[in-house]
Amino acid sequence: MYKSPRGTSDILPKEQAYWRYVEEKAAAICQLFGYQRIDTPAFEETSVFARSIGQGTDVVDKEMYTFNDHSGTSMTLLPEGTAPVCRAYIEHGMYNQQQPVRLFYFASIFRYEKPQSGRYRQHRQFGFEAMGDADPALDAEVIGMSWQFYSSIGLRDLHLQLNSIGCRLCRPSYVESLKQYYSEYRDDLCTDCKTRLKRNPLRLLDCKKPSCLEIARSAPRSTDHLCASCSEHFNLLQKYLDILEIPFELNHCLVRGLDYYTRTVFEIQPEEEGMQSALGGGGRYDNLIEELGGKPAPAVGFAAGMERIIMNMKRQSIAVPPLPEPKVYVAYTGEQARAEAVRLATLLRGFGISATTAMGHRSLKAQMKQANTSHVSYTLIVGEDELRKSTVVLRDMVRGEQLEISLGEVATHLQRLTWEEP
Ligand code: HAM
């Protein structure tokens, strides 16, 4: 028997109410903050990601779904959503529009990871990007927007972690001091961290192995090495967050897994034990648009993992409104009535009343059982006798009452009844 590929899953109808709820809340927040939707393709030229996410990151080195298309061009399924939005910003000359350009997206993201709870090979992200402005108030807007998004869903006990990792000017000296510090612990580092020390020292702070975590605890802090302008930017951001009454924790080990970040980085974590997986994260990426070939344009953004959000909603017993189900089930007895049932269901849909019809040759009892499990409000029973009289039986499934009405009045009668429903 075939199964969905490892690390992927089907989102079955019973799960869809959560997805629709979260997507609607996300779109509502974006509208509230003036962000417009963008959809980019599911794959890009590989270099869009290799140049932006960075060699030496797990994503580029081990996790991308890369293939050569029939022309021999190397393509990659989206391993994240920011670089494609930057590519679109450049390609469509958005730097000529009023800045910052504020965009949001929903995208399927593909990473060849070791599947486990909350970590999949395909997941869905809701993200937003504000491009073309370096103001720390924009960082605060993006962080505030993500905070408001989670609270609009009803998620509680979240922690916002914040750090600044500096810019092109101040980062090199910080990285140098990190290298010096870690060189003394070289023998105690895990195999991956030994490579990180050579290729990408900032990533050392990201290692989750207990022995490496211990070493990271006393490592030099990026915030002690910021240049004057990064320092002012970070101070102002914290001031704005205070004004917005958004609580945050400074975490000097927070560097994020993608290389394009400058200055602000942040993550939102759930509180529960064993739930170390971030619900979302983001930061500033002031050089990325330039690195992808555009005019320099500072930017900041955020993305949240939808599966993790829904997982945490279930943990916190957050209920969502059910999806609407068909209002009317049309049952019938006999061949002639069957044709009339099909005509009636079509007529009702024309009036905007959702309707399903029985199929095949089931007994009326079996059809009524189906109607019950479909949770419809009304069942129409088209029988041979009623047909001769040009009538139909309308059964109110909640009250258990039924009445006979003329065929000509069915649609308007049901329309009135369904309007009256709460
Ligand atoms: P990211 O932290 O790699 O950032 O991913 C964002 C969120 O996607 C994570 O916080 C997590 O909730 C979810 N996520 C990531 N990987 C997986 C996975 N394998 N399975 C399930 N969920 C996952 C970015 O991708 C950046 N593009 C965010 C950003 C936007 N930075 C600036 N603008």
Tab-separated table of C-alpha atoms and ligand atoms in Angstrom:
chain	number	residue	atom	x	y	z
A	1	MET	CA	0.000	0.000	0.000
A	2	TYR	CA	1.304	3.435	-0.873
A	3	LYS	CA	1.836	5.928	1.933
A	4	SER	CA	2.524	9.656	1.844
A	5	PRO	CA	6.318	10.219	1.645
A	6	ARG	CA	8.192	10.119	4.974
A	7	GLY	CA	7.948	13.434	6.807
A	8	THR	CA	4.816	14.524	4.903
A	9	SER	CA	1.145	14.046	5.729
A	10	ASP	CA	-2.327	14.417	4.304
A	11	ILE	CA	-4.474	17.142	5.793
A	12	LEU	CA	-7.768	15.277	6.066
A	13	PRO	CA	-11.217	16.955	6.062
A	14	LYS	CA	-11.509	16.675	9.875
A	15	GLU	CA	-8.347	18.803	10.215
A	16	GLN	CA	-9.407	21.483	7.748
A	17	ALA	CA	-11.349	23.589	10.280
A	18	TYR	CA	-8.056	24.338	12.103
A	19	TRP	CA	-6.283	25.257	8.893
A	20	ARG	CA	-9.028	27.540	7.705
A	21	TYR	CA	-9.258	29.208	11.120
A	22	VAL	CA	-5.518	29.896	11.354
A	23	GLU	CA	-5.319	31.092	7.733
A	24	GLU	CA	-8.256	33.440	8.274
A	25	LYS	CA	-6.682	34.874	11.448
A	26	ALA	CA	-3.390	35.309	9.595
A	27	ALA	CA	-5.022	37.106	6.663
A	28	ALA	CA	-7.011	39.308	9.084
A	29	ILE	CA	-3.829	40.409	10.895
A	30	CYS	CA	-2.176	41.218	7.573
A	31	GLN	CA	-5.123	43.339	6.542
A	32	LEU	CA	-5.040	45.113	9.916
A	33	PHE	CA	-1.375	46.032	9.426
A	34	GLY	CA	-1.652	46.845	5.707
A	35	TYR	CA	0.252	43.849	4.291
A	36	GLN	CA	-0.646	42.606	0.807
A	37	ARG	CA	-0.619	39.012	-0.338
A	38	ILE	CA	2.014	37.650	-2.709
A	39	ASP	CA	2.283	34.144	-4.135
A	40	THR	CA	5.577	33.017	-5.615
A	41	PRO	CA	6.296	29.724	-7.437
A	42	ALA	CA	6.879	26.481	-5.513
A	43	PHE	CA	10.462	26.320	-6.858
A	44	GLU	CA	13.220	28.761	-7.778
A	45	GLU	CA	16.635	28.588	-9.379
A	46	THR	CA	18.872	26.918	-6.794
A	47	SER	CA	21.226	29.902	-6.577
A	48	VAL	CA	18.400	32.080	-5.169
A	49	PHE	CA	18.689	29.987	-2.004
A	50	ALA	CA	22.359	29.066	-2.083
A	51	ARG	CA	23.286	32.771	-2.258
A	52	SER	CA	20.862	33.887	0.410
A	53	ILE	CA	20.534	31.166	3.053
A	54	GLY	CA	24.275	30.527	2.912
A	55	GLN	CA	26.734	27.671	2.438
A	56	GLY	CA	27.513	26.077	5.793
A	57	THR	CA	23.886	26.125	6.949
A	58	ASP	CA	22.052	22.816	7.431
A	59	VAL	CA	19.345	23.989	5.041
A	60	VAL	CA	21.696	24.522	2.081
A	61	ASP	CA	24.180	21.755	2.870
A	62	LYS	CA	21.803	18.915	3.702
A	63	GLU	CA	18.153	19.738	3.345
A	64	MET	CA	17.273	21.207	-0.043
A	65	TYR	CA	15.152	19.299	-2.573
A	66	THR	CA	17.192	20.129	-5.649
A	67	PHE	CA	16.758	18.769	-9.154
A	68	ASN	CA	17.863	19.564	-12.681
A	69	ASP	CA	14.928	20.380	-14.937
A	70	HIS	CA	14.825	19.129	-18.531
A	71	SER	CA	16.977	22.044	-19.709
A	72	GLY	CA	19.637	21.163	-17.138
A	73	THR	CA	18.914	24.184	-14.911
A	74	SER	CA	19.268	23.444	-11.217
A	75	MET	CA	15.983	24.150	-9.410
A	76	THR	CA	15.066	23.863	-5.727
A	77	LEU	CA	11.678	23.450	-4.008
A	78	LEU	CA	11.196	26.336	-1.548
A	79	PRO	CA	13.262	25.600	1.595
A	80	GLU	CA	12.028	28.967	2.992
A	81	GLY	CA	9.913	31.887	1.811
A	82	THR	CA	11.960	35.068	2.243
A	83	ALA	CA	14.439	34.783	-0.637
A	84	PRO	CA	11.677	34.245	-3.248
A	85	VAL	CA	9.832	37.348	-2.010
A	86	CYS	CA	13.083	39.341	-2.308
A	87	ARG	CA	13.587	37.950	-5.820
A	88	ALA	CA	10.065	39.128	-6.696
A	89	TYR	CA	10.712	42.551	-5.096
A	90	ILE	CA	13.709	43.011	-7.371
A	91	GLU	CA	12.161	41.458	-10.499
A	92	HIS	CA	9.027	43.620	-10.331
A	93	GLY	CA	10.840	46.844	-9.480
A	94	MET	CA	9.049	47.189	-6.147
A	95	TYR	CA	11.850	49.500	-4.966
A	96	ASN	CA	10.072	52.146	-7.108
A	97	GLN	CA	6.960	51.862	-4.964
A	98	GLN	CA	6.393	53.593	-1.670
A	99	GLN	CA	8.708	52.008	0.935
A	100	PRO	CA	8.480	49.886	2.952
A	101	VAL	CA	6.715	47.367	0.745
A	102	ARG	CA	4.677	45.121	3.049
A	103	LEU	CA	3.882	41.620	1.785
A	104	PHE	CA	2.582	38.346	3.210
A	105	TYR	CA	2.388	34.784	1.936
A	106	PHE	CA	1.393	31.206	2.628
A	107	ALA	CA	3.844	28.697	1.197
A	108	SER	CA	4.676	25.014	1.302
A	109	ILE	CA	8.249	24.597	2.493
A	110	PHE	CA	10.447	21.576	1.773
A	111	ARG	CA	13.410	20.542	3.929
A	112	TYR	CA	14.968	17.089	4.023
A	113	GLU	CA	15.028	16.827	7.820
A	114	LYS	CA	14.881	13.912	10.219
A	115	PRO	CA	11.105	13.677	10.721
A	116	GLN	CA	9.821	13.916	14.294
A	117	SER	CA	6.956	15.560	16.112
A	118	GLY	CA	6.679	19.143	14.812
A	119	ARG	CA	9.472	18.642	12.263
A	120	TYR	CA	8.488	17.564	8.779
A	121	ARG	CA	9.919	17.337	5.282
A	122	GLN	CA	7.060	19.420	3.946
A	123	HIS	CA	5.430	22.031	6.122
A	124	ARG	CA	3.348	25.128	5.562
A	125	GLN	CA	4.452	28.625	6.528
A	126	PHE	CA	2.612	31.876	6.995
A	127	GLY	CA	5.129	34.668	6.586
A	128	PHE	CA	5.363	38.406	6.087
A	129	GLU	CA	8.125	40.722	4.940
A	130	ALA	CA	8.528	44.516	5.169
A	131	MET	CA	11.114	45.695	2.635
A	132	GLY	CA	12.872	48.983	1.990
A	133	ASP	CA	13.281	50.547	5.444
A	134	ALA	CA	15.846	50.246	8.250
A	135	ASP	CA	13.762	51.911	10.982
A	136	PRO	CA	13.740	49.836	14.210
A	137	ALA	CA	10.061	50.756	14.476
A	138	LEU	CA	9.556	48.408	11.495
A	139	ASP	CA	11.226	45.570	13.420
A	140	ALA	CA	8.857	46.345	16.304
A	141	GLU	CA	5.910	46.339	13.880
A	142	VAL	CA	6.844	42.892	12.537
A	143	ILE	CA	7.409	41.469	16.014
A	144	GLY	CA	4.201	43.093	17.294
A	145	MET	CA	2.272	41.713	14.351
A	146	SER	CA	3.505	38.168	14.997
A	147	TRP	CA	2.658	38.561	18.694
A	148	GLN	CA	-0.849	39.775	17.877
A	149	PHE	CA	-1.299	36.915	15.388
A	150	TYR	CA	-0.649	34.260	18.051
A	151	SER	CA	-2.858	35.968	20.578
A	152	SER	CA	-5.696	36.335	18.024
A	153	ILE	CA	-5.627	32.542	17.672
A	154	GLY	CA	-5.850	32.212	21.446
A	155	LEU	CA	-2.401	30.693	22.071
A	156	ARG	CA	-1.134	31.371	25.585
A	157	ASP	CA	2.151	31.230	27.489
A	158	LEU	CA	4.423	32.098	24.590
A	159	HIS	CA	7.928	33.476	24.972
A	160	LEU	CA	9.522	35.982	22.675
A	161	GLN	CA	13.293	35.656	22.465
A	162	LEU	CA	15.348	38.463	21.036
A	163	ASN	CA	18.922	39.144	20.025
A	164	SER	CA	20.948	41.378	17.722
A	165	ILE	CA	23.737	39.820	15.692
A	166	GLY	CA	25.128	43.047	14.263
A	167	CYS	CA	25.969	44.056	10.712
A	168	ARG	CA	28.731	43.657	8.123
A	169	LEU	CA	30.845	46.167	10.059
A	170	CYS	CA	30.683	44.803	13.578
A	171	ARG	CA	30.029	41.089	12.974
A	172	PRO	CA	33.568	40.127	11.783
A	173	SER	CA	35.232	41.173	15.043
A	174	TYR	CA	32.538	39.363	17.021
A	175	VAL	CA	33.005	36.188	14.966
A	176	GLU	CA	36.744	36.452	15.586
A	177	SER	CA	36.227	36.564	19.337
A	178	LEU	CA	33.824	33.600	19.106
A	179	LYS	CA	36.474	31.632	17.209
A	180	GLN	CA	39.064	32.394	19.843
A	181	TYR	CA	36.743	31.379	22.643
A	182	TYR	CA	35.666	28.132	20.984
A	183	SER	CA	39.222	27.166	19.946
A	184	GLU	CA	39.949	26.512	23.593
A	185	TYR	CA	37.102	23.998	23.731
A	186	ARG	CA	37.783	22.355	20.352
A	187	ASP	CA	38.215	18.849	21.795
A	188	ASP	CA	34.948	19.076	23.728
A	189	LEU	CA	32.842	20.074	20.723
A	190	CYS	CA	30.544	17.670	18.847
A	191	THR	CA	31.586	16.654	15.315
A	192	ASP	CA	29.179	19.124	13.687
A	193	CYS	CA	30.471	21.967	15.850
A	194	LYS	CA	34.086	21.175	14.916
A	195	THR	CA	33.046	21.821	11.295
A	196	ARG	CA	31.037	24.902	12.317
A	197	LEU	CA	34.130	26.329	14.001
A	198	LYS	CA	35.870	26.261	10.614
A	199	ARG	CA	32.999	27.099	8.271
A	200	ASN	CA	30.379	29.111	10.157
A	201	PRO	CA	31.313	29.993	13.776
A	202	LEU	CA	28.052	31.850	14.502
A	203	ARG	CA	26.201	28.521	14.106
A	204	LEU	CA	28.132	27.169	17.134
A	205	LEU	CA	25.693	29.032	19.368
A	206	ASP	CA	22.797	27.174	17.730
A	207	CYS	CA	23.887	23.622	18.673
A	208	LYS	CA	21.352	21.814	20.859
A	209	LYS	CA	23.744	19.110	22.198
A	210	PRO	CA	23.952	19.478	26.013
A	211	SER	CA	27.772	19.653	26.113
A	212	CYS	CA	27.858	22.351	23.391
A	213	LEU	CA	25.010	24.245	25.079
A	214	GLU	CA	27.152	24.420	28.216
A	215	ILE	CA	30.067	25.900	26.277
A	216	ALA	CA	27.741	28.388	24.530
A	217	ARG	CA	26.467	29.654	27.874
A	218	SER	CA	29.694	31.561	28.597
A	219	ALA	CA	30.531	32.442	24.976
A	220	PRO	CA	31.114	36.090	24.006
A	221	ARG	CA	27.851	37.925	23.330
A	222	SER	CA	27.108	39.615	20.029
A	223	THR	CA	25.385	42.470	21.862
A	224	ASP	CA	28.743	43.340	23.504
A	225	HIS	CA	30.317	43.771	20.055
A	226	LEU	CA	27.708	45.878	18.259
A	227	CYS	CA	28.849	49.026	16.438
A	228	ALA	CA	27.300	52.318	17.530
A	229	SER	CA	24.536	52.257	14.928
A	230	CYS	CA	23.568	48.585	15.533
A	231	SER	CA	23.585	49.295	19.235
A	232	GLU	CA	21.294	52.305	18.827
A	233	HIS	CA	19.015	50.258	16.547
A	234	PHE	CA	18.755	47.485	19.135
A	235	ASN	CA	18.129	49.899	22.009
A	236	LEU	CA	15.377	51.652	20.074
A	237	LEU	CA	13.761	48.340	19.152
A	238	GLN	CA	13.641	47.338	22.832
A	239	LYS	CA	12.172	50.724	23.680
A	240	TYR	CA	9.414	50.258	21.074
A	241	LEU	CA	8.658	46.761	22.349
A	242	ASP	CA	8.280	48.185	25.846
A	243	ILE	CA	5.896	50.809	24.507
A	244	LEU	CA	3.903	48.069	22.751
A	245	GLU	CA	3.943	46.125	26.048
A	246	ILE	CA	5.393	43.051	24.377
A	247	PRO	CA	7.455	41.070	26.873
A	248	PHE	CA	10.742	39.682	25.562
A	249	GLU	CA	13.745	37.766	26.816
A	250	LEU	CA	17.241	38.515	25.554
A	251	ASN	CA	18.909	35.319	24.369
A	252	HIS	CA	22.523	35.758	23.305
A	253	CYS	CA	22.577	32.246	21.798
A	254	LEU	CA	19.788	33.054	19.359
A	255	VAL	CA	21.399	33.301	15.896
A	256	ARG	CA	18.773	31.516	13.698
A	257	GLY	CA	19.509	28.823	11.138
A	258	LEU	CA	19.713	30.995	8.020
A	259	ASP	CA	22.707	33.169	7.157
A	260	TYR	CA	21.016	36.266	5.757
A	261	TYR	CA	20.154	37.875	9.082
A	262	THR	CA	21.626	41.174	10.269
A	263	ARG	CA	20.877	43.004	13.497
A	264	THR	CA	17.506	41.837	14.900
A	265	VAL	CA	16.729	38.133	15.255
A	266	PHE	CA	13.748	36.784	17.180
A	267	GLU	CA	11.839	33.596	17.861
A	268	ILE	CA	8.558	32.704	19.506
A	269	GLN	CA	8.627	29.598	21.673
A	270	PRO	CA	5.854	27.703	23.443
A	271	GLU	CA	6.297	27.166	27.159
A	272	GLU	CA	5.554	23.462	27.492
A	273	GLU	CA	8.296	21.042	28.463
A	274	GLY	CA	9.728	19.208	25.521
A	275	MET	CA	8.207	21.700	23.112
A	276	GLN	CA	11.427	23.440	22.254
A	277	SER	CA	10.413	23.839	18.625
A	278	ALA	CA	9.840	27.450	17.681
A	279	LEU	CA	6.344	28.444	16.633
A	280	GLY	CA	7.823	31.132	14.445
A	281	GLY	CA	10.847	33.286	13.921
A	282	GLY	CA	12.357	36.013	11.865
A	283	GLY	CA	14.580	39.011	11.825
A	284	ARG	CA	16.209	41.720	9.788
A	285	TYR	CA	18.084	40.992	6.557
A	286	ASP	CA	19.551	44.274	5.373
A	287	ASN	CA	21.931	42.823	2.741
A	288	LEU	CA	19.830	40.074	1.204
A	289	ILE	CA	18.143	42.089	-1.542
A	290	GLU	CA	21.513	43.514	-2.624
A	291	GLU	CA	23.085	40.024	-2.518
A	292	LEU	CA	20.360	38.788	-4.862
A	293	GLY	CA	21.248	41.539	-7.359
A	294	GLY	CA	18.879	44.336	-6.310
A	295	LYS	CA	19.522	47.901	-5.196
A	296	PRO	CA	20.406	47.859	-1.485
A	297	ALA	CA	17.163	47.713	0.512
A	298	PRO	CA	17.060	46.910	4.231
A	299	ALA	CA	14.229	44.592	5.260
A	300	VAL	CA	12.728	42.612	8.108
A	301	GLY	CA	10.292	39.694	8.260
A	302	PHE	CA	8.847	36.713	10.044
A	303	ALA	CA	7.426	33.252	9.341
A	304	ALA	CA	5.383	30.824	11.408
A	305	GLY	CA	4.962	27.072	10.970
A	306	MET	CA	1.282	26.252	10.604
A	307	GLU	CA	1.555	22.597	11.731
A	308	ARG	CA	3.255	23.608	14.975
A	309	ILE	CA	0.632	26.271	15.618
A	310	ILE	CA	-2.195	23.748	15.168
A	311	MET	CA	-0.353	21.210	17.333
A	312	ASN	CA	-0.107	23.775	20.141
A	313	MET	CA	-3.738	24.843	19.709
A	314	LYS	CA	-4.787	21.236	20.289
A	315	ARG	CA	-2.493	20.986	23.333
A	316	GLN	CA	-4.114	24.105	24.752
A	317	SER	CA	-7.616	22.790	23.866
A	318	ILE	CA	-8.388	25.784	21.674
A	319	ALA	CA	-11.659	25.070	19.876
A	320	VAL	CA	-12.290	26.311	16.346
A	321	PRO	CA	-15.633	26.908	14.631
A	322	PRO	CA	-16.662	23.867	12.569
A	323	LEU	CA	-16.679	24.147	8.795
A	324	PRO	CA	-20.143	24.525	7.282
A	325	GLU	CA	-21.751	21.242	6.231
A	326	PRO	CA	-24.499	20.753	3.621
A	327	LYS	CA	-27.862	22.052	4.821
A	328	VAL	CA	-30.093	19.690	2.911
A	329	TYR	CA	-30.036	15.988	2.021
A	330	VAL	CA	-32.338	14.945	-0.804
A	331	ALA	CA	-33.613	11.370	-0.410
A	332	TYR	CA	-35.865	9.506	-2.872
A	333	THR	CA	-37.780	6.316	-3.412
A	334	GLY	CA	-38.015	4.921	-6.934
A	335	GLU	CA	-36.369	5.646	-10.283
A	336	GLN	CA	-38.599	8.551	-11.325
A	337	ALA	CA	-38.159	10.242	-7.967
A	338	ARG	CA	-34.392	9.881	-8.316
A	339	ALA	CA	-34.335	12.179	-11.351
A	340	GLU	CA	-36.509	14.667	-9.483
A	341	ALA	CA	-34.115	14.511	-6.488
A	342	VAL	CA	-31.179	15.436	-8.720
A	343	ARG	CA	-33.204	18.311	-10.211
A	344	LEU	CA	-34.251	19.520	-6.758
A	345	ALA	CA	-30.701	19.514	-5.354
A	346	THR	CA	-29.539	21.552	-8.360
A	347	LEU	CA	-32.418	23.976	-7.898
A	348	LEU	CA	-31.544	24.458	-4.203
A	349	ARG	CA	-27.861	25.136	-4.971
A	350	GLY	CA	-29.059	27.759	-7.460
A	351	PHE	CA	-30.733	29.455	-4.471
A	352	GLY	CA	-27.464	29.289	-2.507
A	353	ILE	CA	-28.634	26.398	-0.300
A	354	SER	CA	-26.003	23.651	-0.011
A	355	ALA	CA	-27.439	20.251	-0.819
A	356	THR	CA	-26.334	16.651	-1.405
A	357	THR	CA	-28.327	13.879	-3.003
A	358	ALA	CA	-28.474	10.201	-2.134
A	359	MET	CA	-26.679	7.985	-4.656
A	360	GLY	CA	-27.351	4.442	-5.872
A	361	HIS	CA	-30.195	2.207	-4.752
A	362	ARG	CA	-30.302	2.559	-0.981
A	363	SER	CA	-33.448	1.944	1.059
A	364	LEU	CA	-35.123	5.063	2.449
A	365	LYS	CA	-33.995	3.935	5.922
A	366	ALA	CA	-30.378	3.791	4.796
A	367	GLN	CA	-30.714	7.218	3.168
A	368	MET	CA	-32.135	8.687	6.380
A	369	LYS	CA	-29.175	7.222	8.269
A	370	GLN	CA	-26.825	8.942	5.817
A	371	ALA	CA	-28.719	12.208	6.274
A	372	ASN	CA	-28.253	11.902	10.036
A	373	THR	CA	-24.513	11.317	9.880
A	374	SER	CA	-24.145	14.216	7.396
A	375	HIS	CA	-25.502	16.558	10.115
A	376	VAL	CA	-27.871	18.258	7.659
A	377	SER	CA	-30.586	20.502	9.042
A	378	TYR	CA	-33.257	19.289	6.608
A	379	THR	CA	-34.016	16.245	4.500
A	380	LEU	CA	-36.266	16.339	1.458
A	381	ILE	CA	-37.930	13.029	0.668
A	382	VAL	CA	-39.095	12.663	-2.898
A	383	GLY	CA	-41.495	9.697	-3.192
A	384	GLU	CA	-43.498	8.358	-6.156
A	385	ASP	CA	-46.804	9.197	-4.430
A	386	GLU	CA	-45.749	12.752	-3.628
A	387	LEU	CA	-44.450	13.197	-7.162
A	388	ARG	CA	-47.880	12.457	-8.559
A	389	LYS	CA	-49.210	15.244	-6.324
A	390	SER	CA	-46.251	17.518	-7.178
A	391	THR	CA	-45.270	17.637	-3.518
A	392	VAL	CA	-42.298	16.648	-1.425
A	393	VAL	CA	-41.797	15.809	2.265
A	394	LEU	CA	-39.583	18.215	4.191
A	395	ARG	CA	-38.139	16.829	7.429
A	396	ASP	CA	-36.616	19.099	10.062
A	397	MET	CA	-33.769	16.921	11.354
A	398	VAL	CA	-33.348	18.819	14.620
A	399	ARG	CA	-37.004	18.968	15.655
A	400	GLY	CA	-37.857	15.609	14.083
A	401	GLU	CA	-40.977	17.175	12.494
A	402	GLN	CA	-42.034	16.816	8.888
A	403	LEU	CA	-44.529	18.415	6.533
A	404	GLU	CA	-45.577	18.070	2.928
A	405	ILE	CA	-45.026	21.098	0.702
A	406	SER	CA	-45.581	21.737	-2.972
A	407	LEU	CA	-42.577	21.254	-5.277
A	408	GLY	CA	-42.872	24.807	-6.545
A	409	GLU	CA	-42.363	26.240	-3.065
A	410	VAL	CA	-39.515	24.066	-1.822
A	411	ALA	CA	-36.670	26.443	-2.636
A	412	THR	CA	-38.223	29.611	-1.232
A	413	HIS	CA	-39.475	27.750	1.840
A	414	LEU	CA	-36.011	26.334	2.587
A	415	GLN	CA	-34.385	29.671	1.864
A	416	ARG	CA	-36.601	31.271	4.486
A	417	LEU	CA	-35.847	28.504	6.992
A	418	THR	CA	-32.066	28.621	6.495
A	419	TRP	CA	-32.052	32.431	6.767
A	420	GLU	CA	-33.854	32.169	10.069
A	421	GLU	CA	-31.208	29.761	11.410
A	422	PRO	CA	-28.597	31.269	13.734
B	1	HAM	P1	12.529	29.382	10.005
B	1	HAM	O1	12.769	29.631	11.447
B	1	HAM	O2	13.468	28.470	9.319
B	1	HAM	O3	12.526	30.801	9.317
B	1	HAM	O4	11.086	28.818	9.813
B	1	HAM	C1	9.957	29.515	10.317
B	1	HAM	C2	9.057	28.591	11.117
B	1	HAM	O5	8.649	27.480	10.301
B	1	HAM	C3	9.710	27.928	12.322
B	1	HAM	O6	9.721	28.774	13.434
B	1	HAM	C4	8.805	26.725	12.527
B	1	HAM	O7	7.624	27.118	13.204
B	1	HAM	C5	8.452	26.325	11.118
B	1	HAM	N1	9.298	25.231	10.631
B	1	HAM	C6	10.575	25.307	10.191
B	1	HAM	N2	11.039	24.106	9.805
B	1	HAM	C7	10.021	23.226	10.020
B	1	HAM	C8	9.850	21.820	9.805
B	1	HAM	N3	10.810	21.082	9.304
B	1	HAM	N4	8.661	21.261	10.131
B	1	HAM	C9	7.650	22.010	10.635
B	1	HAM	N5	7.744	23.340	10.843
B	1	HAM	C10	8.903	23.945	10.547
B	1	HAM	C11	12.352	31.015	8.004
B	1	HAM	O8	12.059	30.151	7.210
B	1	HAM	C12	12.501	32.466	7.593
B	1	HAM	N6	12.227	32.577	6.146
B	1	HAM	C13	11.605	33.372	8.407
B	1	HAM	C14	11.767	34.806	8.028
B	1	HAM	C15	10.917	35.549	7.312
B	1	HAM	N7	12.824	35.566	8.314
B	1	HAM	C16	12.638	36.771	7.789
B	1	HAM	N8	11.499	36.769	7.149
